Amino acid sequence: MGTVVDAPNREANGSLSEKKPTVVFVLGGPGSGKGTQCENIVNHFGYTHLSAGDLLRAEIKSGSENGTMIQNMIKEGKIVPSEVTIKLLQKAMLESGNDKFLIDGFPRNEENRAAFEVVTQIEPEFVLFFYCPEEEMEKRLLSRNQGREDDNIETIRKRFKVFLESSLPVIQYYESKGKVRKIDAAKPIAEVFDAVKVIFTAKDEKVAE
Protein backbone atom coordinates (compact mmCIF):
# COMPACT_ATOMS: atom_id res chain seq x y z
CA MET A 1 0.00 0.00 0.00
CA GLY A 2 2.99 2.27 0.58
CA THR A 3 3.41 2.81 -3.14
CA VAL A 4 -0.12 4.13 -3.52
CA VAL A 5 0.47 6.76 -0.84
CA ASP A 6 3.78 7.81 -2.38
CA ALA A 7 2.44 8.11 -5.91
CA PRO A 8 0.79 11.56 -5.58
CA ASN A 9 4.01 13.00 -4.17
CA ARG A 10 6.11 11.67 -6.99
CA GLU A 11 3.70 12.97 -9.55
CA ALA A 12 2.92 16.16 -7.70
CA ASN A 13 4.56 18.43 -10.28
CA GLY A 14 2.93 16.91 -13.33
CA SER A 15 -0.53 16.44 -11.96
CA LEU A 16 -0.70 19.82 -10.24
CA SER A 17 0.35 21.89 -13.24
CA GLU A 18 -1.82 19.75 -15.53
CA LYS A 19 -4.82 20.50 -13.33
CA LYS A 20 -4.07 24.20 -13.86
CA PRO A 21 -5.33 25.22 -10.43
CA THR A 22 -6.11 28.86 -9.66
CA VAL A 23 -3.67 30.10 -7.03
CA VAL A 24 -4.00 33.40 -5.20
CA PHE A 25 -1.18 34.45 -2.87
CA VAL A 26 -2.43 36.36 0.19
CA LEU A 27 0.05 38.75 1.76
CA GLY A 28 -0.32 41.26 4.57
CA GLY A 29 1.52 42.28 7.70
CA PRO A 30 0.76 40.94 11.19
CA GLY A 31 -2.64 42.28 12.21
CA SER A 32 -3.75 43.20 8.68
CA GLY A 33 -6.81 40.94 9.12
CA LYS A 34 -6.01 38.64 6.21
CA GLY A 35 -7.04 35.52 8.19
CA THR A 36 -10.57 36.83 8.64
CA GLN A 37 -10.82 37.78 4.97
CA CYS A 38 -9.51 34.38 3.85
CA GLU A 39 -12.38 32.75 5.78
CA ASN A 40 -14.84 35.04 3.99
CA ILE A 41 -13.37 34.16 0.58
CA VAL A 42 -13.58 30.44 1.37
CA ASN A 43 -17.25 30.77 2.37
CA HIS A 44 -18.28 32.98 -0.56
CA PHE A 45 -16.11 31.82 -3.44
CA GLY A 46 -15.31 28.18 -2.64
CA TYR A 47 -11.55 28.47 -2.36
CA THR A 48 -9.41 26.19 -0.19
CA HIS A 49 -7.34 28.18 2.30
CA LEU A 50 -3.79 26.94 2.83
CA SER A 51 -1.54 28.57 5.41
CA ALA A 52 2.14 27.73 4.99
CA GLY A 53 2.69 28.19 8.74
CA ASP A 54 -0.21 25.88 9.65
CA LEU A 55 1.06 23.18 7.28
CA LEU A 56 4.55 23.33 8.81
CA ARG A 57 3.09 23.16 12.34
CA ALA A 58 0.87 20.20 11.39
CA GLU A 59 3.87 18.38 9.91
CA ILE A 60 5.86 18.92 13.12
CA LYS A 61 2.90 17.66 15.17
CA SER A 62 2.59 14.53 13.01
CA GLY A 63 5.98 13.37 14.33
CA SER A 64 7.15 12.40 10.82
CA GLU A 65 10.83 12.42 9.90
CA ASN A 66 10.18 15.53 7.85
CA GLY A 67 8.41 17.13 10.83
CA THR A 68 11.36 16.45 13.13
CA MET A 69 13.73 18.03 10.61
CA ILE A 70 11.50 21.12 10.35
CA GLN A 71 11.28 21.40 14.14
CA ASN A 72 15.06 21.18 14.53
CA MET A 73 15.61 23.87 11.90
CA ILE A 74 13.15 26.21 13.61
CA LYS A 75 14.78 25.53 17.01
CA GLU A 76 18.17 26.40 15.56
CA GLY A 77 16.74 29.62 14.16
CA LYS A 78 17.22 28.48 10.58
CA ILE A 79 14.77 29.19 7.80
CA VAL A 80 12.92 26.12 6.55
CA PRO A 81 13.99 25.57 2.90
CA SER A 82 11.46 26.76 0.30
CA GLU A 83 11.23 23.26 -1.22
CA VAL A 84 10.04 21.78 2.09
CA THR A 85 7.19 24.29 2.42
CA ILE A 86 6.31 24.01 -1.28
CA LYS A 87 6.10 20.19 -1.10
CA LEU A 88 3.68 20.50 1.84
CA LEU A 89 1.60 23.02 -0.13
CA GLN A 90 1.59 20.76 -3.22
CA LYS A 91 0.51 17.76 -1.18
CA ALA A 92 -2.31 19.73 0.48
CA MET A 93 -3.47 21.05 -2.90
CA LEU A 94 -3.59 17.58 -4.44
CA GLU A 95 -5.35 16.05 -1.45
CA SER A 96 -7.98 18.80 -1.24
CA GLY A 97 -9.61 17.85 -4.54
CA ASN A 98 -10.26 21.56 -5.17
CA ASP A 99 -8.81 23.65 -7.98
CA LYS A 100 -8.91 27.10 -6.34
CA PHE A 101 -6.48 27.98 -3.57
CA LEU A 102 -5.65 30.87 -1.30
CA ILE A 103 -2.05 30.50 -0.19
CA ASP A 104 -1.65 32.57 2.92
CA GLY A 105 1.63 33.96 4.28
CA PHE A 106 3.64 32.61 1.35
CA PRO A 107 5.84 33.44 -0.49
CA ARG A 108 7.62 35.11 2.41
CA ASN A 109 10.49 36.30 0.25
CA GLU A 110 11.78 36.46 -3.30
CA GLU A 111 13.53 33.07 -3.01
CA ASN A 112 10.24 31.40 -1.92
CA ARG A 113 8.49 32.99 -4.89
CA ALA A 114 11.00 31.84 -7.49
CA ALA A 115 11.15 28.32 -6.03
CA PHE A 116 7.34 27.99 -6.00
CA GLU A 117 7.09 28.80 -9.71
CA VAL A 118 9.97 26.49 -10.62
CA VAL A 119 8.81 23.53 -8.50
CA THR A 120 5.06 23.71 -9.21
CA GLN A 121 5.18 25.26 -12.71
CA ILE A 122 2.29 27.44 -11.51
CA GLU A 123 2.08 31.22 -11.54
CA PRO A 124 -0.44 32.83 -9.23
CA GLU A 125 -3.55 34.34 -10.79
CA PHE A 126 -2.89 37.41 -8.67
CA VAL A 127 -1.58 38.52 -5.28
CA LEU A 128 -4.06 39.84 -2.74
CA PHE A 129 -2.12 42.37 -0.68
CA PHE A 130 -3.78 43.62 2.50
CA TYR A 131 -2.15 46.96 3.12
CA CYS A 132 -2.49 48.38 6.61
CA PRO A 133 -0.49 51.21 8.21
CA GLU A 134 1.86 50.10 10.97
CA GLU A 135 0.10 52.16 13.69
CA GLU A 136 -3.23 50.48 12.91
CA MET A 137 -1.68 46.98 13.02
CA GLU A 138 0.02 47.79 16.33
CA LYS A 139 -3.29 48.97 17.77
CA ARG A 140 -5.09 45.81 16.62
CA LEU A 141 -2.45 43.38 17.84
CA LEU A 142 -2.13 45.03 21.23
CA SER A 143 -5.88 45.08 21.83
CA ARG A 144 -6.46 41.59 20.42
CA ASN A 145 -3.77 39.69 22.20
CA GLN A 146 -3.51 40.92 25.74
CA GLY A 147 -1.52 38.33 27.57
CA ARG A 148 0.28 36.96 24.52
CA GLU A 149 3.87 37.77 25.29
CA ASP A 150 4.95 37.89 21.66
CA ASP A 151 2.71 40.87 21.10
CA ASN A 152 4.56 43.60 22.90
CA ILE A 153 5.32 46.73 20.93
CA GLU A 154 8.99 45.91 20.18
CA THR A 155 8.15 42.44 18.87
CA ILE A 156 5.32 43.79 16.74
CA ARG A 157 7.62 46.40 15.19
CA LYS A 158 10.25 43.78 14.52
CA ARG A 159 7.69 41.46 12.86
CA PHE A 160 6.44 44.35 10.75
CA LYS A 161 9.98 45.28 9.67
CA VAL A 162 10.73 41.66 8.71
CA PHE A 163 7.48 41.47 6.75
CA LEU A 164 8.29 44.64 4.82
CA GLU A 165 11.89 43.73 4.08
CA SER A 166 11.16 40.20 2.90
CA SER A 167 7.73 40.56 1.28
CA LEU A 168 8.07 43.88 -0.51
CA PRO A 169 10.33 42.47 -3.25
CA VAL A 170 7.68 39.78 -3.90
CA ILE A 171 4.94 42.41 -4.13
CA GLN A 172 7.11 44.58 -6.42
CA TYR A 173 7.85 41.60 -8.69
CA TYR A 174 4.16 40.80 -9.16
CA GLU A 175 3.31 44.50 -9.45
CA SER A 176 5.58 44.66 -12.49
CA LYS A 177 3.44 41.88 -14.00
CA GLY A 178 0.18 43.66 -13.15
CA LYS A 179 -0.80 40.92 -10.71
CA VAL A 180 -1.15 42.77 -7.39
CA ARG A 181 -4.61 43.62 -6.03
CA LYS A 182 -4.05 46.01 -3.15
CA ILE A 183 -6.73 46.25 -0.48
CA ASP A 184 -6.98 49.01 2.13
CA ALA A 185 -7.08 46.78 5.20
CA ALA A 186 -7.39 49.64 7.70
CA LYS A 187 -11.14 49.87 7.02
CA PRO A 188 -13.79 47.91 8.98
CA ILE A 189 -14.00 44.18 8.19
CA ALA A 190 -17.23 44.43 6.15
CA GLU A 191 -15.85 47.24 3.98
CA VAL A 192 -12.63 45.34 3.40
CA PHE A 193 -14.61 42.30 2.29
CA ASP A 194 -16.68 44.45 -0.09
CA ALA A 195 -13.42 45.40 -1.82
CA VAL A 196 -12.32 41.74 -1.85
CA LYS A 197 -15.64 40.66 -3.36
CA VAL A 198 -15.23 43.09 -6.27
CA ILE A 199 -11.85 41.53 -7.13
CA PHE A 200 -13.04 37.90 -6.95
CA THR A 201 -16.31 38.59 -8.76
CA ALA A 202 -14.44 40.33 -11.59
CA LYS A 203 -12.10 37.33 -11.81
CA ASP A 204 -15.03 34.87 -12.08
CA GLU A 205 -16.74 37.00 -14.74
CA LYS A 206 -13.55 37.07 -16.79
CA VAL A 207 -13.45 33.26 -16.70
CA ALA A 208 -17.09 33.06 -17.79
CA GLU A 209 -16.38 35.13 -20.89
JSON list of N, CA, C and O in Angstrom, two decimals, residues 28-37 39 57 104 132 135-153 156 159 185 189:
[
{"chain": "A", "resi": 28, "resn": "GLY", "atom": "N", "xyz": [0.07, 40.12, 3.73]},
{"chain": "A", "resi": 28, "resn": "GLY", "atom": "CA", "xyz": [-0.32, 41.26, 4.57]},
{"chain": "A", "resi": 28, "resn": "GLY", "atom": "C", "xyz": [0.46, 41.16, 5.86]},
{"chain": "A", "resi": 28, "resn": "GLY", "atom": "O", "xyz": [0.80, 40.06, 6.30]},
{"chain": "A", "resi": 29, "resn": "GLY", "atom": "N", "xyz": [0.74, 42.28, 6.46]},
{"chain": "A", "resi": 29, "resn": "GLY", "atom": "CA", "xyz": [1.52, 42.28, 7.70]},
{"chain": "A", "resi": 29, "resn": "GLY", "atom": "C", "xyz": [0.76, 41.68, 8.86]},
{"chain": "A", "resi": 29, "resn": "GLY", "atom": "O", "xyz": [-0.44, 41.41, 8.76]},
{"chain": "A", "resi": 30, "resn": "PRO", "atom": "N", "xyz": [1.44, 41.46, 9.99]},
{"chain": "A", "resi": 30, "resn": "PRO", "atom": "CA", "xyz": [0.76, 40.94, 11.19]},
{"chain": "A", "resi": 30, "resn": "PRO", "atom": "C", "xyz": [-0.32, 41.92, 11.63]},
{"chain": "A", "resi": 30, "resn": "PRO", "atom": "O", "xyz": [-0.06, 43.11, 11.78]},
{"chain": "A", "resi": 31, "resn": "GLY", "atom": "N", "xyz": [-1.56, 41.41, 11.77]},
{"chain": "A", "resi": 31, "resn": "GLY", "atom": "CA", "xyz": [-2.64, 42.28, 12.21]},
{"chain": "A", "resi": 31, "resn": "GLY", "atom": "C", "xyz": [-3.38, 42.96, 11.07]},
{"chain": "A", "resi": 31, "resn": "GLY", "atom": "O", "xyz": [-4.24, 43.80, 11.29]},
{"chain": "A", "resi": 32, "resn": "SER", "atom": "N", "xyz": [-3.07, 42.56, 9.82]},
{"chain": "A", "resi": 32, "resn": "SER", "atom": "CA", "xyz": [-3.75, 43.20, 8.68]},
{"chain": "A", "resi": 32, "resn": "SER", "atom": "C", "xyz": [-5.15, 42.61, 8.48]},
{"chain": "A", "resi": 32, "resn": "SER", "atom": "O", "xyz": [-5.92, 43.09, 7.66]},
{"chain": "A", "resi": 33, "resn": "GLY", "atom": "N", "xyz": [-5.46, 41.52, 9.21]},
{"chain": "A", "resi": 33, "resn": "GLY", "atom": "CA", "xyz": [-6.81, 40.94, 9.12]},
{"chain": "A", "resi": 33, "resn": "GLY", "atom": "C", "xyz": [-6.98, 39.97, 7.97]},
{"chain": "A", "resi": 33, "resn": "GLY", "atom": "O", "xyz": [-8.10, 39.63, 7.60]},
{"chain": "A", "resi": 34, "resn": "LYS", "atom": "N", "xyz": [-5.87, 39.50, 7.39]},
{"chain": "A", "resi": 34, "resn": "LYS", "atom": "CA", "xyz": [-6.01, 38.64, 6.21]},
{"chain": "A", "resi": 34, "resn": "LYS", "atom": "C", "xyz": [-6.64, 37.29, 6.56]},
{"chain": "A", "resi": 34, "resn": "LYS", "atom": "O", "xyz": [-7.34, 36.71, 5.73]},
{"chain": "A", "resi": 35, "resn": "GLY", "atom": "N", "xyz": [-6.44, 36.80, 7.78]},
{"chain": "A", "resi": 35, "resn": "GLY", "atom": "CA", "xyz": [-7.04, 35.52, 8.19]},
{"chain": "A", "resi": 35, "resn": "GLY", "atom": "C", "xyz": [-8.56, 35.57, 8.12]},
{"chain": "A", "resi": 35, "resn": "GLY", "atom": "O", "xyz": [-9.20, 34.67, 7.57]},
{"chain": "A", "resi": 36, "resn": "THR", "atom": "N", "xyz": [-9.11, 36.65, 8.65]},
{"chain": "A", "resi": 36, "resn": "THR", "atom": "CA", "xyz": [-10.57, 36.83, 8.64]},
{"chain": "A", "resi": 36, "resn": "THR", "atom": "C", "xyz": [-11.09, 36.89, 7.21]},
{"chain": "A", "resi": 36, "resn": "THR", "atom": "O", "xyz": [-12.10, 36.29, 6.86]},
{"chain": "A", "resi": 37, "resn": "GLN", "atom": "N", "xyz": [-10.37, 37.63, 6.36]},
{"chain": "A", "resi": 37, "resn": "GLN", "atom": "CA", "xyz": [-10.82, 37.78, 4.97]},
{"chain": "A", "resi": 37, "resn": "GLN", "atom": "C", "xyz": [-10.69, 36.47, 4.19]},
{"chain": "A", "resi": 37, "resn": "GLN", "atom": "O", "xyz": [-11.51, 36.17, 3.34]},
{"chain": "A", "resi": 39, "resn": "GLU", "atom": "N", "xyz": [-11.18, 33.53, 5.41]},
{"chain": "A", "resi": 39, "resn": "GLU", "atom": "CA", "xyz": [-12.38, 32.75, 5.78]},
{"chain": "A", "resi": 39, "resn": "GLU", "atom": "C", "xyz": [-13.58, 33.19, 4.94]},
{"chain": "A", "resi": 39, "resn": "GLU", "atom": "O", "xyz": [-14.35, 32.37, 4.45]},
{"chain": "A", "resi": 57, "resn": "ARG", "atom": "N", "xyz": [3.40, 23.57, 10.95]},
{"chain": "A", "resi": 57, "resn": "ARG", "atom": "CA", "xyz": [3.09, 23.16, 12.34]},
{"chain": "A", "resi": 57, "resn": "ARG", "atom": "C", "xyz": [2.44, 21.79, 12.38]},
{"chain": "A", "resi": 57, "resn": "ARG", "atom": "O", "xyz": [2.76, 20.96, 13.24]},
{"chain": "A", "resi": 104, "resn": "ASP", "atom": "N", "xyz": [-1.72, 31.49, 1.95]},
{"chain": "A", "resi": 104, "resn": "ASP", "atom": "CA", "xyz": [-1.65, 32.57, 2.92]},
{"chain": "A", "resi": 104, "resn": "ASP", "atom": "C", "xyz": [-0.26, 32.61, 3.58]},
{"chain": "A", "resi": 104, "resn": "ASP", "atom": "O", "xyz": [0.24, 31.59, 4.04]},
{"chain": "A", "resi": 132, "resn": "CYS", "atom": "N", "xyz": [-1.98, 47.77, 5.39]},
{"chain": "A", "resi": 132, "resn": "CYS", "atom": "CA", "xyz": [-2.49, 48.38, 6.61]},
{"chain": "A", "resi": 132, "resn": "CYS", "atom": "C", "xyz": [-1.35, 49.17, 7.24]},
{"chain": "A", "resi": 132, "resn": "CYS", "atom": "O", "xyz": [-0.25, 48.63, 7.40]},
{"chain": "A", "resi": 135, "resn": "GLU", "atom": "N", "xyz": [0.75, 51.74, 12.42]},
{"chain": "A", "resi": 135, "resn": "GLU", "atom": "CA", "xyz": [0.10, 52.16, 13.69]},
{"chain": "A", "resi": 135, "resn": "GLU", "atom": "C", "xyz": [-1.20, 51.39, 13.91]},
{"chain": "A", "resi": 135, "resn": "GLU", "atom": "O", "xyz": [-1.52, 50.99, 15.01]},
{"chain": "A", "resi": 136, "resn": "GLU", "atom": "N", "xyz": [-1.95, 51.19, 12.81]},
{"chain": "A", "resi": 136, "resn": "GLU", "atom": "CA", "xyz": [-3.23, 50.48, 12.91]},
{"chain": "A", "resi": 136, "resn": "GLU", "atom": "C", "xyz": [-2.99, 49.01, 13.30]},
{"chain": "A", "resi": 136, "resn": "GLU", "atom": "O", "xyz": [-3.69, 48.46, 14.15]},
{"chain": "A", "resi": 137, "resn": "MET", "atom": "N", "xyz": [-1.98, 48.38, 12.69]},
{"chain": "A", "resi": 137, "resn": "MET", "atom": "CA", "xyz": [-1.68, 46.98, 13.02]},
{"chain": "A", "resi": 137, "resn": "MET", "atom": "C", "xyz": [-1.25, 46.85, 14.48]},
{"chain": "A", "resi": 137, "resn": "MET", "atom": "O", "xyz": [-1.63, 45.92, 15.17]},
{"chain": "A", "resi": 138, "resn": "GLU", "atom": "N", "xyz": [-0.43, 47.80, 14.92]},
{"chain": "A", "resi": 138, "resn": "GLU", "atom": "CA", "xyz": [0.02, 47.79, 16.33]},
{"chain": "A", "resi": 138, "resn": "GLU", "atom": "C", "xyz": [-1.19, 47.85, 17.25]},
{"chain": "A", "resi": 138, "resn": "GLU", "atom": "O", "xyz": [-1.30, 47.08, 18.20]},
{"chain": "A", "resi": 139, "resn": "LYS", "atom": "N", "xyz": [-2.10, 48.78, 16.94]},
{"chain": "A", "resi": 139, "resn": "LYS", "atom": "CA", "xyz": [-3.29, 48.97, 17.77]},
{"chain": "A", "resi": 139, "resn": "LYS", "atom": "C", "xyz": [-4.10, 47.68, 17.84]},
{"chain": "A", "resi": 139, "resn": "LYS", "atom": "O", "xyz": [-4.52, 47.23, 18.90]},
{"chain": "A", "resi": 140, "resn": "ARG", "atom": "N", "xyz": [-4.30, 47.05, 16.68]},
{"chain": "A", "resi": 140, "resn": "ARG", "atom": "CA", "xyz": [-5.09, 45.81, 16.62]},
{"chain": "A", "resi": 140, "resn": "ARG", "atom": "C", "xyz": [-4.44, 44.69, 17.41]},
{"chain": "A", "resi": 140, "resn": "ARG", "atom": "O", "xyz": [-5.09, 43.97, 18.15]},
{"chain": "A", "resi": 141, "resn": "LEU", "atom": "N", "xyz": [-3.14, 44.50, 17.19]},
{"chain": "A", "resi": 141, "resn": "LEU", "atom": "CA", "xyz": [-2.45, 43.38, 17.84]},
{"chain": "A", "resi": 141, "resn": "LEU", "atom": "C", "xyz": [-2.42, 43.56, 19.35]},
{"chain": "A", "resi": 141, "resn": "LEU", "atom": "O", "xyz": [-2.59, 42.61, 20.11]},
{"chain": "A", "resi": 142, "resn": "LEU", "atom": "N", "xyz": [-2.21, 44.80, 19.79]},
{"chain": "A", "resi": 142, "resn": "LEU", "atom": "CA", "xyz": [-2.13, 45.03, 21.23]},
{"chain": "A", "resi": 142, "resn": "LEU", "atom": "C", "xyz": [-3.49, 44.84, 21.89]},
{"chain": "A", "resi": 142, "resn": "LEU", "atom": "O", "xyz": [-3.58, 44.32, 22.99]},
{"chain": "A", "resi": 143, "resn": "SER", "atom": "N", "xyz": [-4.57, 45.24, 21.20]},
{"chain": "A", "resi": 143, "resn": "SER", "atom": "CA", "xyz": [-5.88, 45.08, 21.83]},
{"chain": "A", "resi": 143, "resn": "SER", "atom": "C", "xyz": [-6.37, 43.64, 21.73]},
{"chain": "A", "resi": 143, "resn": "SER", "atom": "O", "xyz": [-7.05, 43.13, 22.60]},
{"chain": "A", "resi": 144, "resn": "ARG", "atom": "N", "xyz": [-5.95, 42.95, 20.66]},
{"chain": "A", "resi": 144, "resn": "ARG", "atom": "CA", "xyz": [-6.46, 41.59, 20.42]},
{"chain": "A", "resi": 144, "resn": "ARG", "atom": "C", "xyz": [-5.79, 40.58, 21.34]},
{"chain": "A", "resi": 144, "resn": "ARG", "atom": "O", "xyz": [-6.40, 39.62, 21.77]},
{"chain": "A", "resi": 145, "resn": "ASN", "atom": "N", "xyz": [-4.53, 40.77, 21.56]},
{"chain": "A", "resi": 145, "resn": "ASN", "atom": "CA", "xyz": [-3.77, 39.69, 22.20]},
{"chain": "A", "resi": 145, "resn": "ASN", "atom": "C", "xyz": [-3.20, 40.07, 23.56]},
{"chain": "A", "resi": 145, "resn": "ASN", "atom": "O", "xyz": [-2.03, 39.88, 23.81]},
{"chain": "A", "resi": 146, "resn": "GLN", "atom": "N", "xyz": [-4.02, 40.64, 24.40]},
{"chain": "A", "resi": 146, "resn": "GLN", "atom": "CA", "xyz": [-3.51, 40.92, 25.74]},
{"chain": "A", "resi": 146, "resn": "GLN", "atom": "C", "xyz": [-3.14, 39.60, 26.37]},
{"chain": "A", "resi": 146, "resn": "GLN", "atom": "O", "xyz": [-3.91, 38.65, 26.34]},
{"chain": "A", "resi": 147, "resn": "GLY", "atom": "N", "xyz": [-1.94, 39.57, 26.92]},
{"chain": "A", "resi": 147, "resn": "GLY", "atom": "CA", "xyz": [-1.52, 38.33, 27.57]},
{"chain": "A", "resi": 147, "resn": "GLY", "atom": "C", "xyz": [-0.69, 37.44, 26.66]},
{"chain": "A", "resi": 147, "resn": "GLY", "atom": "O", "xyz": [-0.12, 36.47, 27.13]},
{"chain": "A", "resi": 148, "resn": "ARG", "atom": "N", "xyz": [-0.62, 37.76, 25.36]},
{"chain": "A", "resi": 148, "resn": "ARG", "atom": "CA", "xyz": [0.28, 36.96, 24.52]},
{"chain": "A", "resi": 148, "resn": "ARG", "atom": "C", "xyz": [1.62, 37.66, 24.49]},
{"chain": "A", "resi": 148, "resn": "ARG", "atom": "O", "xyz": [1.74, 38.76, 23.97]},
{"chain": "A", "resi": 149, "resn": "GLU", "atom": "N", "xyz": [2.63, 37.02, 25.06]},
{"chain": "A", "resi": 149, "resn": "GLU", "atom": "CA", "xyz": [3.87, 37.77, 25.29]},
{"chain": "A", "resi": 149, "resn": "GLU", "atom": "C", "xyz": [4.59, 38.16, 24.01]},
{"chain": "A", "resi": 149, "resn": "GLU", "atom": "O", "xyz": [5.40, 39.07, 24.01]},
{"chain": "A", "resi": 150, "resn": "ASP", "atom": "N", "xyz": [4.25, 37.50, 22.89]},
{"chain": "A", "resi": 150, "resn": "ASP", "atom": "CA", "xyz": [4.95, 37.89, 21.66]},
{"chain": "A", "resi": 150, "resn": "ASP", "atom": "C", "xyz": [4.32, 39.11, 21.01]},
{"chain": "A", "resi": 150, "resn": "ASP", "atom": "O", "xyz": [4.69, 39.51, 19.93]},
{"chain": "A", "resi": 151, "resn": "ASP", "atom": "N", "xyz": [3.34, 39.70, 21.69]},
{"chain": "A", "resi": 151, "resn": "ASP", "atom": "CA", "xyz": [2.71, 40.87, 21.10]},
{"chain": "A", "resi": 151, "resn": "ASP", "atom": "C", "xyz": [2.99, 42.15, 21.88]},
{"chain": "A", "resi": 151, "resn": "ASP", "atom": "O", "xyz": [2.11, 42.97, 22.06]},
{"chain": "A", "resi": 152, "resn": "ASN", "atom": "N", "xyz": [4.22, 42.29, 22.35]},
{"chain": "A", "resi": 152, "resn": "ASN", "atom": "CA", "xyz": [4.56, 43.60, 22.90]},
{"chain": "A", "resi": 152, "resn": "ASN", "atom": "C", "xyz": [5.01, 44.49, 21.75]},
{"chain": "A", "resi": 152, "resn": "ASN", "atom": "O", "xyz": [5.27, 44.02, 20.64]},
{"chain": "A", "resi": 153, "resn": "ILE", "atom": "N", "xyz": [5.12, 45.77, 22.02]},
{"chain": "A", "resi": 153, "resn": "ILE", "atom": "CA", "xyz": [5.32, 46.73, 20.93]},
{"chain": "A", "resi": 153, "resn": "ILE", "atom": "C", "xyz": [6.62, 46.50, 20.16]},
{"chain": "A", "resi": 153, "resn": "ILE", "atom": "O", "xyz": [6.66, 46.58, 18.94]},
{"chain": "A", "resi": 156, "resn": "ILE", "atom": "N", "xyz": [6.22, 43.47, 17.86]},
{"chain": "A", "resi": 156, "resn": "ILE", "atom": "CA", "xyz": [5.32, 43.79, 16.74]},
{"chain": "A", "resi": 156, "resn": "ILE", "atom": "C", "xyz": [6.09, 44.58, 15.69]},
{"chain": "A", "resi": 156, "resn": "ILE", "atom": "O", "xyz": [6.01, 44.31, 14.49]},
{"chain": "A", "resi": 159, "resn": "ARG", "atom": "N", "xyz": [8.42, 42.32, 13.81]},
{"chain": "A", "resi": 159, "resn": "ARG", "atom": "CA", "xyz": [7.69, 41.46, 12.86]},
{"chain": "A", "resi": 159, "resn": "ARG", "atom": "C", "xyz": [7.29, 42.25, 11.62]},
{"chain": "A", "resi": 159, "resn": "ARG", "atom": "O", "xyz": [7.34, 41.77, 10.51]},
{"chain": "A", "resi": 185, "resn": "ALA", "atom": "N", "xyz": [-6.64, 47.65, 4.11]},
{"chain": "A", "resi": 185, "resn": "ALA", "atom": "CA", "xyz": [-7.08, 46.78, 5.20]},
{"chain": "A", "resi": 185, "resn": "ALA", "atom": "C", "xyz": [-7.32, 47.53, 6.51]},
{"chain": "A", "resi": 185, "resn": "ALA", "atom": "O", "xyz": [-7.63, 46.94, 7.53]},
{"chain": "A", "resi": 189, "resn": "ILE", "atom": "N", "xyz": [-14.01, 45.50, 8.84]},
{"chain": "A", "resi": 189, "resn": "ILE", "atom": "CA", "xyz": [-14.00, 44.18, 8.19]},
{"chain": "A", "resi": 189, "resn": "ILE", "atom": "C", "xyz": [-14.98, 44.09, 7.02]},
{"chain": "A", "resi": 189, "resn": "ILE", "atom": "O", "xyz": [-14.62, 43.62, 5.94]}
]
